[in-house]
Amino acid sequence: MHQRALLLFALPLFHLIAFSQTVSSLYQPGVTTEGAVYFLPKTAIAVTVTVEKTTYTPGDFCQYSERYLRIKGVSPTPSVSYRITAIRQQAVAVADTSKRYAVKFDAKTVAANIRLSVDGILQAINTEERMMDDGRLKENAQGSTILPTTPKINPRQYMNEETLAAGSTAKMAELTAQDIYEIRESRNLLVRGQADNMPKDGDQLRLMLNQLDLQDRALTSLFIGTYDRDTVEQTFTIVPAKNISRKVLFRFSQKFGLVDSDDLAGVPYYISIENLKTVPEPEPVDPKKKQKPVYGIYVNIPGRLRTTISDSQQAILASEFPAGQFGNVELLSGALFNKRYTTRLLLDPLSGAIERLDAELPR
């Protein structure tokens, strides 16, 4: 029968040695045939703001919109405006360089299969189980991303020869307005089933109606203008080491979009981060006291934090996440990883806590 253990084994260790974070700075994270140096993670908060930029361009016939189409209040002046369409936040893992540990392999150990992230964060021992998302901060997390936009339509491709040959803007506007009314009349006849050449099936009808709608919008834009919308995502990353109270995360202006946090042209948006103190604080270490050698694998016992995004009036978004920097560190006995046991360790990629620990005795 296999014997499983999910807690520490109080057995002597002879083959696996883990040193404390006092390891020399010359040690860089990585795995070699002789051992490994690894970090435990801490939590960063990535706040992504989605901003829509709207550019208004007056139509060529804007001064005739009321005369021919009975549309009032069309502005002849170009303008640009911005609005926030979404704010979201997520926790991501970054290497905690204050939690750096070294493991020395012995020829008799079975713990040589150590998996690290590209940042040197310990992920697993003796298991190849894939993780869907290792929780690391992506390289482009701090910066902006431009999202794809809809291609523009050239309304002049829907003008007939007579309109294009007109000798004045006023005449072109008049002929274009006549075309718009004819397009709308054709659409109404199709909808009512009174057109001379009705389509044979529903698909053909939808195709014809869509084409008429496209022509209507394109030609009407010559009077009412166009609104081109571009969307940009900007990400701001905070790595909290203590409580944060209403720190300016970014500023936003309807005229200029996202501006620097010290630019008073924009209104401020704040971030607050609170250590929920779900884990007791670690005992202070006396630097004068000589530390005894310790053996095994270190893992996080993460605390939790609450992060709140707010404007000047109210909270907009609040979430809770695990946070290794607000917790403790626990030592797994090195005896778990000697030849006597087949031990598989899988850590949570975000918090560094134990996700699964299986220790089996051989038959």
C-alpha positions as a printed Julia matrix, in Angstrom:
363×3 Matrix{Float64}:
   0.0    0.0     0.0
   1.17   3.49   -0.79
   1.45   5.92    2.08
   0.71   9.58    1.31
   1.73  12.58    3.34
   0.49  16.12    2.89
   2.32  17.59    5.88
   5.96  17.8     6.93
   7.95  14.69    7.73
  10.03  14.94   10.87
  12.81  12.79    9.44
  16.54  13.5     9.28
  17.87  14.99    6.04
  21.09  13.93    4.41
  20.82  14.87    0.75
  18.81  18.05    0.18
  20.03  21.34    1.6
  18.27  24.72    1.31
  20.08  27.82    2.5
  18.33  31.0     3.68
  18.04  34.27    1.77
  21.53  35.2     2.94
  22.87  33.4    -0.12
  25.57  35.45   -1.83
  24.37  37.86   -4.5
  26.61  36.02   -6.93
  24.03  33.23   -7.0
  21.61  33.72   -9.85
  18.33  31.8   -10.2
  18.57  28.64  -12.29
  18.99  24.87  -12.24
  22.27  23.05  -12.8
  23.42  19.47  -12.26
  24.76  20.5    -8.86
  21.78  22.38   -7.53
  19.35  25.24   -8.01
  18.75  28.78   -6.86
  15.14  29.89   -6.84
  12.84  32.73   -5.79
   9.42  32.65   -4.25
   6.84  35.01   -5.78
   5.17  38.13   -4.52
   2.01  39.69   -5.91
   1.87  42.71   -8.18
  -1.38  44.4    -9.2
  -1.77  45.19  -12.9
  -4.55  47.71  -13.6
  -5.56  47.95  -17.26
  -7.51  51.0   -18.43
  -9.33  50.9   -21.76
  -9.79  54.33  -23.35
 -11.81  55.1   -26.45
 -10.69  58.04  -28.58
 -13.38  59.58  -30.78
 -12.33  61.84  -33.66
 -15.1   63.86  -35.28
 -14.53  65.0   -38.86
 -17.17  67.3   -40.4
 -18.71  66.15  -43.67
 -18.06  67.96  -46.94
 -21.73  69.0   -47.05
 -22.18  69.8   -43.35
 -23.47  73.33  -44.07
 -26.3   71.82  -46.14
 -27.43  69.17  -43.64
 -30.43  71.14  -42.42
 -31.48  72.35  -45.89
 -31.51  68.96  -47.62
 -31.8   66.36  -44.85
 -33.54  68.39  -42.11
 -30.76  67.58  -39.64
 -29.97  70.41  -37.22
 -26.96  71.14  -35.06
 -24.26  69.59  -37.23
 -20.9   71.04  -36.18
 -18.51  72.31  -38.87
 -15.57  72.08  -36.44
 -13.38  68.97  -36.02
 -13.0   67.66  -32.47
 -11.38  64.9   -30.43
 -12.73  63.41  -27.2
 -11.84  60.53  -24.91
 -13.76  58.29  -22.53
 -12.9   55.39  -20.27
 -14.79  52.29  -21.36
 -13.36  49.74  -18.9
 -11.04  49.35  -15.91
  -9.91  45.92  -14.81
  -7.29  44.66  -12.42
  -5.5   41.36  -12.02
  -2.82  39.9    -9.8
   0.43  38.81  -11.39
   3.5   37.18   -9.9
   6.93  38.77   -9.76
  10.07  37.3    -8.22
  10.6   38.3    -4.59
  14.35  38.78   -4.48
  14.26  38.88   -0.68
  13.13  35.23   -0.77
  16.02  33.62   -2.6
  17.08  30.12   -1.7
  19.69  27.61   -2.83
  19.3   23.84   -3.09
  22.31  21.57   -3.39
  21.72  18.22   -5.08
  23.27  15.01   -3.83
  23.84  12.0    -6.07
  21.36  10.04   -3.95
  18.56  12.6    -4.07
  15.49  12.38   -6.3
  14.74  16.08   -6.11
  16.81  17.1    -9.1
  13.74  17.66  -11.29
  13.05  21.25  -10.26
  11.03  23.49  -12.55
  11.45  27.28  -12.46
   9.73  30.06  -14.38
  11.83  32.27  -16.64
  12.02  34.69  -13.71
  13.5   32.02  -11.46
  10.3   31.41   -9.44
   9.94  27.87   -8.1
   6.96  26.15   -9.75
   7.24  22.4    -9.24
   9.44  19.52   -8.16
   9.3   16.06   -9.74
   6.22  16.74  -11.83
   5.77  17.8   -15.43
   2.15  18.82  -15.02
   1.49  21.81  -17.24
   0.17  25.05  -15.87
  -2.32  26.96  -17.97
  -0.99  30.29  -16.72
   2.14  30.63  -14.65
   0.93  33.99  -13.33
   4.03  35.92  -14.3
   4.01  39.58  -15.23
   4.19  39.69  -19.02
   6.89  41.78  -20.65
   4.39  44.22  -22.16
   2.2   44.5   -19.06
   3.49  48.02  -18.39
   2.63  50.03  -21.47
  -0.1   50.59  -24.01
  -1.78  48.47  -26.66
  -3.74  49.81  -29.64
  -6.74  47.65  -30.47
  -7.87  47.11  -34.09
 -10.38  49.52  -35.59
 -13.06  49.23  -38.27
 -11.9   50.21  -41.78
 -13.22  53.55  -43.07
 -15.74  53.79  -45.88
 -15.18  56.17  -48.78
 -18.61  57.72  -49.49
 -17.61  58.99  -52.94
 -17.54  55.45  -54.28
 -21.34  55.49  -53.96
 -21.82  58.74  -55.92
 -23.11  58.51  -59.47
 -21.48  60.18  -62.45
 -23.87  63.15  -62.45
 -23.1   63.98  -58.82
 -19.34  63.74  -59.3
 -19.52  66.02  -62.35
 -21.56  68.72  -60.57
 -20.0   72.17  -60.85
 -20.44  73.26  -57.21
 -20.51  71.84  -53.69
 -24.12  72.99  -53.28
 -25.19  71.06  -56.38
 -23.29  67.95  -55.27
 -25.03  68.16  -51.89
 -28.43  68.45  -53.54
 -27.86  65.45  -55.83
 -26.43  63.37  -52.98
 -29.49  64.12  -50.84
 -31.73  62.94  -53.71
 -29.76  59.69  -53.89
 -30.15  59.2   -50.13
 -33.95  59.56  -50.35
 -34.06  57.12  -53.27
 -32.0   54.58  -51.31
 -34.36  54.89  -48.34
 -37.41  54.51  -50.59
 -35.93  51.38  -52.17
 -35.28  49.91  -48.73
 -38.86  50.62  -47.61
 -40.25  48.93  -50.72
 -38.13  45.85  -50.09
 -39.24  45.65  -46.47
 -42.88  45.95  -47.49
 -42.47  43.42  -50.29
 -43.53  46.0   -52.92
 -40.3   46.27  -54.92
 -40.44  45.52  -58.65
 -37.63  42.97  -58.37
 -38.11  41.21  -55.04
 -35.32  38.82  -53.97
 -35.95  35.08  -54.23
 -35.03  34.17  -50.64
 -34.32  35.63  -47.21
 -30.54  35.55  -47.59
 -30.68  37.6   -50.77
 -33.08  40.05  -49.09
 -30.71  40.55  -46.14
 -27.81  41.08  -48.52
 -29.71  43.76  -50.45
 -30.89  45.52  -47.28
 -27.36  45.52  -45.84
 -25.99  47.04  -49.03
 -28.63  49.77  -49.03
 -27.9   50.54  -45.36
 -24.19  50.81  -46.15
 -24.83  53.24  -49.01
 -27.19  55.29  -46.83
 -24.65  55.61  -43.99
 -21.8   56.45  -46.36
 -23.64  59.22  -48.21
 -25.25  60.62  -45.06
 -21.8   60.96  -43.49
 -21.07  63.65  -46.1
 -23.64  65.77  -44.24
 -23.37  64.75  -40.58
 -19.64  63.94  -40.56
 -17.81  60.85  -39.35
 -16.85  59.56  -35.9
 -13.68  57.47  -35.96
 -13.1   55.49  -32.78
  -9.75  54.06  -31.69
  -9.29  52.06  -28.51
  -6.09  52.05  -26.46
  -5.31  49.92  -23.41
  -2.82  51.21  -20.85
  -1.57  49.05  -17.98
  -0.24  50.36  -14.66
   1.57  47.98  -12.32
   1.95  48.32   -8.56
   4.03  45.97   -6.38
   2.86  46.7    -2.83
   5.18  46.22    0.13
   2.78  47.81    2.64
  -0.64  49.42    2.79
  -1.31  52.1     0.17
  -3.99  54.74    0.73
  -5.44  56.6    -2.29
  -2.29  56.83   -4.33
  -2.79  58.55   -7.68
  -2.64  55.76  -10.25
  -3.34  57.87  -13.34
  -5.15  61.01  -14.45
  -7.72  61.25  -17.2
  -8.89  64.13  -19.39
 -11.83  64.07  -21.8
  -9.76  66.28  -24.13
  -6.35  64.58  -23.81
  -7.04  61.04  -22.6
  -4.63  59.45  -20.1
  -2.09  61.96  -18.84
   0.78  61.82  -16.34
  -0.13  61.38  -12.69
   1.12  64.91  -11.94
  -0.65  66.57  -14.89
  -3.49  68.64  -13.43
  -5.23  68.72  -16.82
  -6.72  65.35  -15.87
  -8.87  64.21  -12.97
  -7.19  61.71  -10.65
  -7.99  58.01  -10.27
  -6.66  56.37   -7.12
  -5.54  52.94   -5.96
  -5.7   51.74   -2.37
  -4.16  48.44   -1.24
  -4.83  46.93    2.19
  -3.05  44.03    3.86
  -5.95  41.97    5.22
  -3.61  40.34    7.78
  -5.02  36.85    7.3
  -1.65  35.34    8.26
   0.29  36.14   11.46
   3.36  38.28   10.92
   6.67  36.33   10.97
   8.83  36.45   14.05
  11.59  39.05   13.76
  15.07  37.66   13.12
  17.91  38.78   15.34
  20.75  39.72   12.92
  23.32  39.2    15.7
  22.22  35.65   16.42
  24.01  32.97   14.46
  21.59  31.11   12.22
  21.67  27.32   12.21
  21.7   25.51    8.85
  18.21  24.7     7.63
  17.24  21.92    5.26
  14.4   21.52    2.8
  12.28  23.45    0.35
  10.73  26.81    1.18
   7.17  27.65    0.16
   4.93  30.63    0.79
   2.01  30.78    3.2
   0.44  33.79    1.5
  -1.72  36.41    3.1
  -4.39  38.34    1.23
  -4.72  41.9     0.05
  -7.65  44.01   -1.05
  -7.15  46.5    -3.86
  -9.63  49.28   -4.63
  -9.74  51.61   -7.63
 -11.67  54.85   -7.11
 -12.21  58.29   -8.56
 -12.73  61.47   -6.54
 -16.29  60.46   -5.62
 -16.59  56.7    -5.19
 -15.01  53.28   -5.44
 -15.13  51.84   -8.96
 -13.63  48.4    -8.56
 -12.49  46.29   -5.61
 -10.91  42.81   -5.56
  -9.03  40.5    -3.21
  -5.94  38.5    -4.13
  -3.4   36.23   -2.4
  -0.15  37.99   -1.6
   3.07  36.2    -0.72
   4.67  39.39    0.61
   1.93  39.69    3.26
   2.37  36.14    4.55
   4.98  33.78    5.92
   7.46  31.23    4.61
   7.29  27.55    5.56
  10.01  24.93    5.26
   9.16  21.52    3.8
  11.42  18.87    5.29
  14.16  17.78    2.94
  13.41  14.18    3.97
  10.45  14.33    1.62
  12.83  14.4    -1.31
  15.3   11.66   -0.53
  15.37   8.22   -2.1
  12.91   6.83    0.39
   9.98   8.77   -1.06
   8.55   9.65   -4.46
   7.48  13.23   -3.8
   5.71  15.54   -6.22
   5.32  19.2    -5.33
   3.22  21.67   -7.3
   3.07  25.32   -6.24
   0.47  27.94   -7.03
   2.13  30.15   -9.68
   0.7   33.38   -8.26
   1.11  32.95   -4.51
   3.88  30.34   -4.16
   1.67  28.28   -1.83
   1.38  24.5    -2.0
  -1.15  23.52   -4.63
  -0.47  19.81   -4.31
   2.04  17.72   -2.36
   2.15  13.94   -2.8
   4.68  11.81   -0.96
   4.61   8.05   -1.58
   6.6    5.26   -0.04
   7.82   2.62   -2.5
   6.03  -0.75   -2.45
